[in-house]
Structure formats: structure tokens, C-alpha cells
Amino acid sequence: MCTNCGCSVVGEVGIHSHSHENGHSHSHENGHHHHHHDTHQTIAVGQAVLAKNDRLAERNRGYFMAKNLLVLNVLSSPGSGKTAFLERMVQDIGSRIPTGIIVGDLETDNDAVRLSNSGAATVQITTGTVCHLESDMVLKAAQQLNLDRLDVLVIENVGNLVCPAAYDLGEDLRVVLLSVTEGEDKPLKYPTMFKSAQVVIISKIDLAEAVEFDREKALENIRKMAPQATIFEVSSRKGQGMTEWYGYLQQHLKKSPVSTIS
Ligand SMILES: Nc1nc2c(ncn2[C@@H]2O[C@H](COP(=O)(O)OP(=O)(O)OP(=O)(O)O)[C@@H](O)[C@H]2O)c(=O)[nH]1
Ligand SMILES: [Zn+2]
Ligand SMILES: [Zn+2]
Ligand SMILES: [Zn+2]
């Protein structure tokens, strides 16, 4: 159920195609009352769903904390390069920093196949019509992984810059990608997503010149909406900026590196 865009709110979508503009004589009083009533109900249901999700997110957080896991919730619009970024990361540091990945998509397990080919333990969640992940889905998926063996658990959310922002999954860090091909103004248009980010990754910087990406403008917009966020500029294709990201990740690990054991 999606409380922001109403995508799966059964029978409660606020679009009425019949017109009331001309004061037609047959009474719609009940109907109007009904509509109002529905609207309030929709909001009430939505708040209950979010409150329940928040409780389950806290449960997830406790569970992940007990496992000493660093948990990332990776978010962006479709095709911004989440999977490519994670493939590169697992290839580069997966042997040093054991990483598991939960990936959400409406349909197909393509991303899970790509990610497990890169060497990560991977679980796919197919959500059907639901355009975001929720805490209970994440817990069920996480229980399919051997969490004791992992240092990092990554959740690749459904490609969507809107409603996933409303769903805490129990993560430590929200990582929001903005690719150079989607426009410098996205942080201004999707403020909720950027306001909740601890990390913003500008992705596909190898394409920046070709699309005349205005880097200064993008940085300004990100800083405006997400002054709290650490910003990285990366290319998963060419590898620029990835080392800086790995340094940040290393600093936030909950487990000390295996190599220090004598
Ligand atoms: N040139 C270039 N292309 C990239 C880069 N990262 C991703 N791509 C391409 O962008 C397209 C989308 O990348 P994905 O990694 O599938 O994007 P995603 O965010 O996981 O997409 P969804 O899961 O569908 O939301 C693919 O064709 C990638 O090869 C990059 O750093 N440089
Ligand atoms: Zn939605
Ligand atoms: Zn993906
Ligand atoms: Zn949704």
C-alpha cells in the first residue's frame, strides 16, 4: 500500500471522472459526504500503515544492530545506476567487506542475477504493484541471508524517487543516487527523498560532458535540499570516485576488519 501516490490503495483513489460542475438536480449529497468520508479514511489508513512500518523498522534496526551490520537503503529513480554501482562495489571490495544485497523490483529478478554474478549473496523481492519496499518485506528477505557472515547489508529499493522516502526500513544510511543524465533540478523536485539522505551519489559522471551536466548547479541543489548529506561523484563504468566511497563505507562499518586479528 502506498500512502503518498495511492498506487495500491484499494478502492480509495482520489480521482473522480464524473463531473459535478453544472449543479445538476439529482442529489449528490450522500455521494459527496461519502467522498469526504473516503478521503479521511484513506488518510487514516495511510498513517496507520506508516506507523506500523515505523514500528517494524525499529525492530529491523535492533535485529541488524545485534548482527553488527551496516545497512544501506539505496534509492533513486529507475535506471540511475543503483545496480551498476553495487556490482562495481561488490567486485572491488566484496572479498574484503562481505556484502549481502536485497533488491526490490516490481517484476523480474534481473538485478538479483546481475548482483549475484558479481559475487554478492542476493535476495530478490518482487513487489508486483507496490512501488517501494516495506520493513516486513525486508525482514523476510534478510532472513534468507546468512547475516552472521556479512559486514554490510544493502537494500536496493524499487526505482522511484517518491514513496520509498516515506518507508524507513531500519537502515543506518540512506544513499540516494542522482545520475548526470536526469537533470540538475531533481533535488528540488523530489525534496522528501533528498532531505532524508545521509549520502548523495552523483552517478554516471563519465557521461557528464556528453549531456552538458551542470555540476555546480547540481551540487548547489543537493546542498540546498540535503545539507546533511555527504556527496560522492562516481562512475560505476570507469571507476572514478569509488575509492572515496569505499573509504566512507569503511569508516561506518560496525565490525572491525578481519585483518586486524593477530
Ligand atoms: N555510462 C555509464 N552508464 C551507467 C553507469 N551506471 C549505470 N549505467 C547504465 O545505466 C543503465 C541503468 O543502470 P542500472 O544499474 O540498471 O540502474 P538501476 O538504478 O539499478 O535501475 P532500476 O533498478 O531499474 O531502477 C544501464 O544501462 C547501465 O549500464 C555509469 O557509471 N556510466
Ligand atoms: Zn507509489
Ligand atoms: Zn537496479
Ligand atoms: Zn509506493
CSV table of C-alpha atoms and ligand atoms in Angstrom, one decimal:
chain,number,residue,atom,x,y,z
A,1,MET,CA,0.0,0.0,0.0
A,2,CYS,CA,1.3,3.4,-1.0
A,3,THR,CA,0.2,6.3,1.0
A,4,ASN,CA,1.9,9.0,-1.0
A,5,CYS,CA,0.9,8.2,-4.5
A,6,GLY,CA,-2.0,6.0,-3.7
A,7,CYS,CA,-0.8,3.3,-6.1
A,8,SER,CA,-2.1,0.3,-4.3
A,9,VAL,CA,-4.7,1.8,-2.0
A,10,VAL,CA,-7.6,-0.4,-3.0
A,11,GLY,CA,-10.8,1.5,-3.8
A,12,GLU,CA,-9.6,4.7,-2.3
A,13,VAL,CA,-8.0,6.5,-5.3
A,14,GLY,CA,-8.9,10.2,-5.3
A,15,ILE,CA,-9.8,10.6,-8.9
A,16,HIS,CA,-13.4,11.2,-9.9
A,17,SER,CA,-14.0,11.3,-13.7
A,18,HIS,CA,-17.7,12.3,-13.5
A,19,SER,CA,-18.3,16.0,-13.4
A,20,HIS,CA,-20.3,18.0,-10.8
A,21,GLU,CA,-19.7,21.4,-12.4
A,22,ASN,CA,-23.3,22.3,-13.5
A,23,GLY,CA,-25.4,22.0,-10.4
A,24,HIS,CA,-27.4,19.1,-11.8
A,25,SER,CA,-30.6,18.5,-9.9
A,26,HIS,CA,-30.3,14.9,-8.6
A,27,SER,CA,-28.9,14.9,-5.2
A,28,HIS,CA,-25.3,14.0,-4.7
A,29,GLU,CA,-25.3,14.9,-1.0
A,30,ASN,CA,-24.8,11.4,0.2
A,31,GLY,CA,-22.2,10.9,-2.5
A,32,HIS,CA,-20.3,14.0,-1.6
A,33,HIS,CA,-20.4,13.1,2.0
A,34,HIS,CA,-19.2,9.7,1.1
A,35,HIS,CA,-16.3,11.1,-0.9
A,36,HIS,CA,-15.2,13.2,2.0
A,37,HIS,CA,-15.6,10.3,4.3
A,38,ASP,CA,-13.4,8.2,2.0
A,39,THR,CA,-10.8,10.8,1.8
A,40,HIS,CA,-10.4,10.9,5.6
A,41,GLN,CA,-10.4,7.2,5.7
A,42,THR,CA,-7.6,7.0,3.2
A,43,ILE,CA,-5.5,9.3,5.2
A,44,ALA,CA,-6.2,7.4,8.4
A,45,VAL,CA,-5.3,4.1,6.8
A,46,GLY,CA,-2.2,5.6,5.3
A,47,GLN,CA,-1.0,6.9,8.7
A,48,ALA,CA,-1.7,3.5,10.3
A,49,VAL,CA,0.3,1.8,7.6
A,50,LEU,CA,3.3,4.2,8.0
A,51,ALA,CA,3.1,3.9,11.8
A,52,LYS,CA,3.2,0.1,11.6
A,53,ASN,CA,6.0,0.3,9.1
A,54,ASP,CA,7.9,2.6,11.5
A,55,ARG,CA,7.5,0.1,14.4
A,56,LEU,CA,8.7,-2.8,12.2
A,57,ALA,CA,11.6,-0.6,11.0
A,58,GLU,CA,12.7,-0.2,14.7
A,59,ARG,CA,12.5,-4.0,15.1
A,60,ASN,CA,14.7,-4.4,12.0
A,61,ARG,CA,17.2,-1.9,13.3
A,62,GLY,CA,17.5,-3.8,16.5
A,63,TYR,CA,17.9,-7.0,14.7
A,64,PHE,CA,20.6,-5.6,12.3
A,65,MET,CA,22.4,-3.9,15.2
A,66,ALA,CA,22.6,-7.3,17.1
A,67,LYS,CA,24.3,-8.7,14.0
A,68,ASN,CA,26.7,-5.7,13.8
A,69,LEU,CA,25.6,-5.0,10.3
A,70,LEU,CA,26.0,-1.7,8.5
A,71,VAL,CA,22.7,-1.4,6.5
A,72,LEU,CA,22.3,0.8,3.5
A,73,ASN,CA,19.0,1.8,1.8
A,74,VAL,CA,19.9,2.7,-1.8
A,75,LEU,CA,17.3,4.9,-3.6
A,76,SER,CA,16.9,6.6,-6.9
A,77,SER,CA,14.7,7.0,-9.9
A,78,PRO,CA,14.6,4.0,-12.3
A,79,GLY,CA,17.8,3.5,-14.2
A,80,SER,CA,20.0,5.9,-12.3
A,81,GLY,CA,22.6,3.2,-11.9
A,82,LYS,CA,21.9,1.6,-8.5
A,83,THR,CA,22.6,-2.0,-9.6
A,84,ALA,CA,25.7,-1.0,-11.6
A,85,PHE,CA,27.0,0.9,-8.6
A,86,LEU,CA,26.5,-2.1,-6.3
A,87,GLU,CA,28.0,-4.5,-8.9
A,88,ARG,CA,31.1,-2.4,-9.0
A,89,MET,CA,31.3,-2.1,-5.3
A,90,VAL,CA,31.0,-5.9,-4.7
A,91,GLN,CA,33.6,-6.6,-7.4
A,92,ASP,CA,36.0,-4.1,-5.9
A,93,ILE,CA,35.6,-4.7,-2.1
A,94,GLY,CA,33.3,-7.7,-1.7
A,95,SER,CA,36.1,-10.1,-0.8
A,96,ARG,CA,37.3,-7.7,1.9
A,97,ILE,CA,33.9,-6.5,3.2
A,98,PRO,CA,31.4,-9.3,2.9
A,99,THR,CA,28.2,-7.8,1.5
A,100,GLY,CA,24.7,-9.1,1.1
A,101,ILE,CA,22.1,-7.4,-1.1
A,102,ILE,CA,18.3,-7.4,-1.0
A,103,VAL,CA,16.9,-6.0,-4.2
A,104,GLY,CA,13.4,-4.8,-4.8
A,105,ASP,CA,11.7,-4.6,-8.2
A,106,LEU,CA,8.1,-4.6,-9.4
A,107,GLU,CA,8.9,-7.6,-11.7
A,108,THR,CA,11.9,-9.7,-12.8
A,109,ASP,CA,14.9,-11.0,-10.9
A,110,ASN,CA,17.3,-9.4,-13.5
A,111,ASP,CA,19.1,-7.2,-10.9
A,112,ALA,CA,19.5,-10.1,-8.4
A,113,VAL,CA,21.0,-12.2,-11.2
A,114,ARG,CA,23.5,-9.4,-12.1
A,115,LEU,CA,24.4,-8.8,-8.4
A,116,SER,CA,24.9,-12.5,-7.6
A,117,ASN,CA,27.1,-12.8,-10.7
A,118,SER,CA,29.3,-10.1,-9.2
A,119,GLY,CA,29.7,-12.3,-6.1
A,120,ALA,CA,27.2,-11.0,-3.5
A,121,ALA,CA,24.7,-13.0,-1.6
A,122,THR,CA,21.5,-11.7,-3.1
A,123,VAL,CA,17.7,-12.0,-2.4
A,124,GLN,CA,15.2,-10.5,-4.8
A,125,ILE,CA,11.9,-9.1,-3.7
A,126,THR,CA,9.3,-8.7,-6.4
A,127,THR,CA,6.6,-6.4,-5.2
A,128,GLY,CA,4.1,-6.7,-8.1
A,129,THR,CA,2.3,-3.4,-8.0
A,130,VAL,CA,3.9,-1.9,-4.9
A,131,CYS,CA,6.4,0.8,-5.8
A,132,HIS,CA,8.5,0.8,-2.7
A,133,LEU,CA,9.9,-1.7,-0.1
A,134,GLU,CA,8.4,-2.0,3.4
A,135,SER,CA,10.1,-3.2,6.6
A,136,ASP,CA,8.3,-6.6,6.8
A,137,MET,CA,9.4,-7.5,3.2
A,138,VAL,CA,13.0,-6.6,4.1
A,139,LEU,CA,13.0,-8.7,7.3
A,140,LYS,CA,11.7,-11.8,5.4
A,141,ALA,CA,14.3,-11.3,2.7
A,142,ALA,CA,17.1,-10.7,5.2
A,143,GLN,CA,16.3,-14.0,7.0
A,144,GLN,CA,17.2,-15.8,3.8
A,145,LEU,CA,20.8,-14.5,4.1
A,146,ASN,CA,23.5,-15.7,6.4
A,147,LEU,CA,23.7,-12.3,8.2
A,148,ASP,CA,26.4,-13.5,10.6
A,149,ARG,CA,28.8,-13.7,7.7
A,150,LEU,CA,28.1,-10.2,6.4
A,151,ASP,CA,29.5,-6.8,7.4
A,152,VAL,CA,27.3,-4.8,5.0
A,153,LEU,CA,23.7,-5.4,4.0
A,154,VAL,CA,22.5,-3.3,1.1
A,155,ILE,CA,18.9,-2.8,0.2
A,156,GLU,CA,18.4,-1.7,-3.4
A,157,ASN,CA,14.9,-0.1,-3.3
A,158,VAL,CA,12.4,0.0,-6.1
A,159,GLY,CA,13.4,2.6,-8.7
A,160,ASN,CA,11.2,5.5,-7.6
A,161,LEU,CA,12.1,8.9,-6.1
A,162,VAL,CA,8.7,9.4,-4.4
A,163,CYS,CA,7.2,7.0,-2.0
A,164,PRO,CA,10.2,4.9,-0.9
A,165,ALA,CA,11.2,8.1,1.1
A,166,ALA,CA,8.3,7.5,3.4
A,167,TYR,CA,9.3,4.0,4.4
A,168,ASP,CA,12.0,3.5,7.0
A,169,LEU,CA,13.4,0.0,6.5
A,170,GLY,CA,15.6,0.0,9.6
A,171,GLU,CA,18.7,1.1,7.7
A,172,ASP,CA,21.7,3.0,9.1
A,173,LEU,CA,22.2,5.1,6.0
A,174,ARG,CA,20.1,6.3,3.1
A,175,VAL,CA,22.1,6.5,-0.1
A,176,VAL,CA,20.3,8.5,-2.8
A,177,LEU,CA,21.7,8.4,-6.4
A,178,LEU,CA,21.2,11.2,-8.9
A,179,SER,CA,22.6,10.4,-12.3
A,180,VAL,CA,24.0,13.2,-14.5
A,181,THR,CA,21.5,12.2,-17.3
A,182,GLU,CA,18.4,13.0,-15.2
A,183,GLY,CA,18.8,16.8,-14.7
A,184,GLU,CA,20.3,19.1,-12.0
A,185,ASP,CA,16.9,20.1,-10.7
A,186,LYS,CA,15.8,16.7,-9.3
A,187,PRO,CA,16.7,17.5,-5.7
A,188,LEU,CA,14.3,20.5,-5.9
A,189,LYS,CA,11.5,18.4,-7.4
A,190,TYR,CA,11.8,15.5,-5.0
A,191,PRO,CA,12.7,17.2,-1.8
A,192,THR,CA,11.5,14.5,0.6
A,193,MET,CA,13.8,11.9,-0.8
A,194,PHE,CA,16.9,14.2,-0.7
A,195,LYS,CA,16.0,15.6,2.8
A,196,SER,CA,16.2,12.1,4.2
A,197,ALA,CA,19.6,11.2,2.6
A,198,GLN,CA,22.8,10.7,4.6
A,199,VAL,CA,24.7,10.2,1.3
A,200,VAL,CA,24.0,11.5,-2.2
A,201,ILE,CA,25.8,9.9,-5.1
A,202,ILE,CA,26.1,11.7,-8.4
A,203,SER,CA,26.3,8.8,-10.8
A,204,LYS,CA,27.4,8.2,-14.4
A,205,ILE,CA,29.9,11.1,-14.3
A,206,ASP,CA,31.6,9.6,-17.3
A,207,LEU,CA,28.6,10.9,-19.2
A,208,ALA,CA,28.6,14.4,-17.7
A,209,GLU,CA,30.2,16.2,-20.6
A,210,ALA,CA,28.1,14.5,-23.3
A,211,VAL,CA,24.9,15.6,-21.5
A,212,GLU,CA,26.3,19.0,-20.6
A,213,PHE,CA,25.7,18.3,-16.9
A,214,ASP,CA,25.9,21.5,-14.8
A,215,ARG,CA,28.0,20.2,-11.9
A,216,GLU,CA,27.9,23.4,-9.9
A,217,LYS,CA,24.1,23.7,-10.2
A,218,ALA,CA,23.6,20.1,-9.2
A,219,LEU,CA,25.9,20.5,-6.1
A,220,GLU,CA,24.1,23.7,-5.2
A,221,ASN,CA,20.7,22.0,-5.4
A,222,ILE,CA,21.8,18.9,-3.5
A,223,ARG,CA,23.3,21.1,-0.7
A,224,LYS,CA,20.1,23.1,-0.6
A,225,MET,CA,17.9,20.1,0.0
A,226,ALA,CA,20.3,17.8,1.7
A,227,PRO,CA,22.8,20.0,3.7
A,228,GLN,CA,23.4,17.0,6.0
A,229,ALA,CA,24.5,14.6,3.2
A,230,THR,CA,28.0,13.6,2.2
A,231,ILE,CA,28.3,13.8,-1.6
A,232,PHE,CA,30.2,11.5,-3.9
A,233,GLU,CA,30.7,11.8,-7.6
A,234,VAL,CA,31.2,8.4,-9.2
A,235,SER,CA,31.2,6.4,-12.4
A,236,SER,CA,30.5,2.8,-11.9
A,237,ARG,CA,31.6,2.2,-15.5
A,238,LYS,CA,35.0,3.9,-15.3
A,239,GLY,CA,35.6,3.7,-11.5
A,240,GLN,CA,36.0,7.4,-10.7
A,241,GLY,CA,35.1,8.4,-7.2
A,242,MET,CA,34.6,4.8,-6.0
A,243,THR,CA,37.7,4.8,-3.7
A,244,GLU,CA,36.3,7.8,-1.8
A,245,TRP,CA,33.0,6.0,-1.3
A,246,TYR,CA,34.8,2.8,-0.1
A,247,GLY,CA,36.7,5.0,2.5
A,248,TYR,CA,33.4,6.3,3.8
A,249,LEU,CA,31.9,2.9,4.0
A,250,GLN,CA,34.9,1.5,5.8
A,251,GLN,CA,34.6,4.3,8.4
A,252,HIS,CA,30.9,3.4,9.1
A,253,LEU,CA,31.4,-0.4,9.4
A,254,LYS,CA,30.2,-1.9,12.7
A,255,LYS,CA,32.6,-4.8,12.6
A,256,SER,CA,36.3,-4.2,12.8
A,257,PRO,CA,38.2,-5.5,9.7
A,258,VAL,CA,39.1,-9.2,9.9
A,259,SER,CA,42.8,-8.4,9.0
A,260,THR,CA,43.4,-6.8,12.5
A,261,ILE,CA,43.1,-10.2,14.3
A,262,SER,CA,46.6,-11.4,15.1
B,1,LIG,N1,28.0,5.3,-18.8
B,1,LIG,C1,27.5,4.8,-17.7
B,1,LIG,N2,26.4,4.1,-17.7
B,1,LIG,C2,26.0,3.6,-16.5
B,1,LIG,C3,26.7,3.8,-15.3
B,1,LIG,N3,26.0,3.2,-14.3
B,1,LIG,C4,24.9,2.6,-14.8
B,1,LIG,N4,24.9,2.8,-16.2
B,1,LIG,C5,23.9,2.3,-17.1
B,1,LIG,O1,22.6,2.8,-16.8
B,1,LIG,C6,21.6,1.9,-17.1
B,1,LIG,C7,20.8,1.6,-15.8
B,1,LIG,O2,21.7,1.1,-14.8
B,1,LIG,P1,21.1,0.2,-13.6
B,1,LIG,O3,22.3,-0.1,-12.8
B,1,LIG,O4,20.4,-0.9,-14.1
B,1,LIG,O5,20.1,1.2,-12.9
B,1,LIG,P2,19.2,1.0,-11.7
B,1,LIG,O6,19.1,2.2,-10.9
B,1,LIG,O7,19.6,-0.3,-10.9
B,1,LIG,O8,17.8,0.7,-12.4
B,1,LIG,P3,16.4,0.1,-11.7
B,1,LIG,O9,16.8,-1.0,-10.8
B,1,LIG,O10,15.6,-0.4,-12.9
B,1,LIG,O11,15.7,1.3,-11.0
B,1,LIG,C8,22.4,0.6,-17.5
B,1,LIG,O12,22.3,0.6,-18.9
B,1,LIG,C9,23.8,0.8,-17.0
B,1,LIG,O13,24.7,0.2,-17.8
B,1,LIG,C10,27.8,4.6,-15.3
B,1,LIG,O14,28.5,4.9,-14.3
B,1,LIG,N5,28.2,5.1,-16.5
B,2,ZN,ZN,3.7,4.9,-5.1
B,3,ZN,ZN,18.6,-1.9,-10.3
B,4,ZN,ZN,4.9,3.1,-3.2
